[in-house]
Amino acid sequence: MNASVLVINCGSSSIKYALIPAAADQPRLAGIAERLGSSDAFLKGIDSRSERFEKALPGADHTRALEAILEHLEGHRPAAVGHRIVHGGERFTRAARLDDEVIAAIEATAALAPLHNPANLEGVAATCKLFPDLPQVAVFDTAFHQSLPPQAFRYALPEALYRDHGIRRYGFHGTSHAYVSERADALSGIEGGWLTAHLGNGCSTCAVWEGRSLDTSMGLTPLEGLVMGTRSGDVDPGLHAHLARQLGWSLERIDEVLNRGSGLLGLSGLTNDMRELEIAASEGHENARLAIEVFCYRIAKSLAALSCALPRLDGIVFTGGIGENSPLVREKVVSHLPHFGLGLDRAVNAQTVRGREGRIDGGHPAAPRLWVIPTDEEGRIAKETRQLLDETTP
Ligand code: ADP
């Protein structure tokens, strides 16, 4: 299929969109509608001349926001719509064309992603209303990790919890890990063994061997694993019972604190924003410094653990807002992995920011590579949408 794809990422009160042209050198139109359902809803984005626009959409719902997005597509008509769907459970190992049966299967998975899947499906419903004739494709965050072997995806819990309730590790950020590992293959000229670190507001690591995910740090929910902006990542599983018994905390409160009051924000007491933390730490803020130290140590620890999944380590890939822009975080992570024999070219590391792709290890032939690769989740969703339609359209 040689035409543009509209990529939609629909949350409960926001819609991110990107119109991805078939040719990589053509401009992308992209933006976000936020605060939907409230009086201060708005749409902002970037047009084909790379100019920014912003428009108030008071009281807009998802359908009204999509109509406004359509007006900003500058007359381009996509050939298909690719939807980011957070959870595909065990059913979806790759993208799927949305029909009644697939929508019902996504609804059935909602218990595993109660905040995300229903919101994603609202976007699907609104888009189907506006574009009844266009093919709509679901691209799942979890699908890339369906190649995990049981030793990586099973928790050591009673078997019935897996069999009857689907309690296992699923992993997330799949489109990002898939994109950057494939890009690392292309840049290195090998089908390699990569440890990928997606470090944004949400953070996760992944072990990829010959294009297949073999282990990842997130689990049943996106709370497992690394320290994140406001999420705790791994804690002692006994913590929940302890907080309930000793402090009388409700499940809702525990959930709220671990998801929204912890991570970089909780440790620093200041912010979840790594840029602000780096400035505060350089000015002597002790808790900002500690937050960065814990964040980096835990990334290194996770990468070392995930290296067990790989027959061979060809390199580490950094991506996401922090992975792409923080030489400090990358240097600290590398410093915690001396046994990997990594090199780091500090000057190149410092320059590889703001969307630059590059190799920062100094190029010693015996050392694992260190890549900084800006992620492109929208481009990957468009690619998977095109691939599926090419295969299934007669
Ligand atoms: P999301 O997961 O919401 O998509 P991003 O991938 O955009 O988030 O990552 C957001 C994080 O990236 C924030 O912590 C932000 O501070 C960090 N970040 C962006 N630019 C820089 C920078 N120049 N230096 C350090 N951190 C940065």
mmCIF file of C-alpha atoms and ligand atoms in Angstrom, residues 16 173 198-203 229 231 264 271-278 295 319-329 353-354 375 377, ligand 1:
data_model
loop_
_atom_site.group_PDB
_atom_site.id
_atom_site.type_symbol
_atom_site.label_atom_id
_atom_site.label_comp_id
_atom_site.label_asym_id
_atom_site.label_seq_id
_atom_site.Cartn_x
_atom_site.Cartn_y
_atom_site.Cartn_z
ATOM 1 C CA LYS A 16 -2.717 12.016 19.580
ATOM 2 C CA HIS A 173 6.128 -0.236 24.741
ATOM 3 C CA HIS A 198 12.879 3.065 26.409
ATOM 4 C CA LEU A 199 13.199 5.906 28.922
ATOM 5 C CA GLY A 200 10.350 8.434 28.830
ATOM 6 C CA ASN A 201 7.693 9.150 31.424
ATOM 7 C CA GLY A 202 7.087 5.416 31.301
ATOM 8 C CA CYS A 203 10.272 3.364 31.178
ATOM 9 C CA GLY A 229 8.425 9.540 36.150
ATOM 10 C CA ARG A 231 5.678 5.092 38.953
ATOM 11 C CA LEU A 264 11.404 10.310 40.146
ATOM 12 C CA THR A 271 9.281 16.787 39.859
ATOM 13 C CA ASN A 272 8.957 13.858 37.459
ATOM 14 C CA ASP A 273 10.794 15.823 34.754
ATOM 15 C CA MET A 274 14.377 14.666 34.214
ATOM 16 C CA ARG A 275 15.466 18.040 32.777
ATOM 17 C CA GLU A 276 14.421 19.823 35.966
ATOM 18 C CA LEU A 277 16.002 17.116 38.126
ATOM 19 C CA GLU A 278 19.356 17.445 36.366
ATOM 20 C CA PHE A 295 16.885 5.745 38.323
ATOM 21 C CA THR A 319 15.486 5.799 23.326
ATOM 22 C CA GLY A 320 12.517 7.810 24.714
ATOM 23 C CA GLY A 321 12.677 11.443 25.894
ATOM 24 C CA ILE A 322 15.359 10.715 28.524
ATOM 25 C CA GLY A 323 17.254 8.048 26.542
ATOM 26 C CA GLU A 324 17.455 10.357 23.519
ATOM 27 C CA ASN A 325 18.312 13.548 25.383
ATOM 28 C CA SER A 326 20.227 12.861 28.578
ATOM 29 C CA PRO A 327 23.974 12.209 28.159
ATOM 30 C CA LEU A 328 24.191 12.188 31.968
ATOM 31 C CA VAL A 329 21.747 9.288 32.370
ATOM 32 C CA VAL A 353 20.669 14.744 21.667
ATOM 33 C CA ARG A 354 17.522 16.416 20.259
ATOM 34 C CA THR A 375 11.928 6.167 18.652
ATOM 35 C CA GLU A 377 6.103 4.671 17.397
HETATM 36 P P1 ADP B 1 6.339 10.001 27.225
HETATM 37 O O1 ADP B 1 6.696 8.697 27.869
HETATM 38 O O2 ADP B 1 5.251 10.746 27.938
HETATM 39 O O3 ADP B 1 6.178 9.940 25.717
HETATM 40 P P2 ADP B 1 8.880 11.283 26.634
HETATM 41 O O4 ADP B 1 9.410 10.120 25.870
HETATM 42 O O5 ADP B 1 8.607 12.551 25.897
HETATM 43 O O6 ADP B 1 7.612 10.921 27.501
HETATM 44 O O7 ADP B 1 9.944 11.594 27.794
HETATM 45 C C1 ADP B 1 9.712 12.573 28.768
HETATM 46 C C2 ADP B 1 10.956 12.673 29.633
HETATM 47 O O8 ADP B 1 12.077 13.045 28.810
HETATM 48 C C3 ADP B 1 10.838 13.720 30.731
HETATM 49 O O9 ADP B 1 11.362 13.200 31.946
HETATM 50 C C4 ADP B 1 11.757 14.820 30.226
HETATM 51 O O10 ADP B 1 12.313 15.562 31.277
HETATM 52 C C5 ADP B 1 12.829 14.008 29.522
HETATM 53 N N1 ADP B 1 13.651 14.880 28.684
HETATM 54 C C6 ADP B 1 13.301 15.536 27.565
HETATM 55 N N2 ADP B 1 14.333 16.318 27.144
HETATM 56 C C7 ADP B 1 15.356 16.140 28.013
HETATM 57 C C8 ADP B 1 16.686 16.646 28.137
HETATM 58 N N3 ADP B 1 17.165 17.539 27.275
HETATM 59 N N4 ADP B 1 17.456 16.223 29.176
HETATM 60 C C9 ADP B 1 16.964 15.338 30.072
HETATM 61 N N5 ADP B 1 15.730 14.816 30.019
HETATM 62 C C10 ADP B 1 14.925 15.208 29.006
#
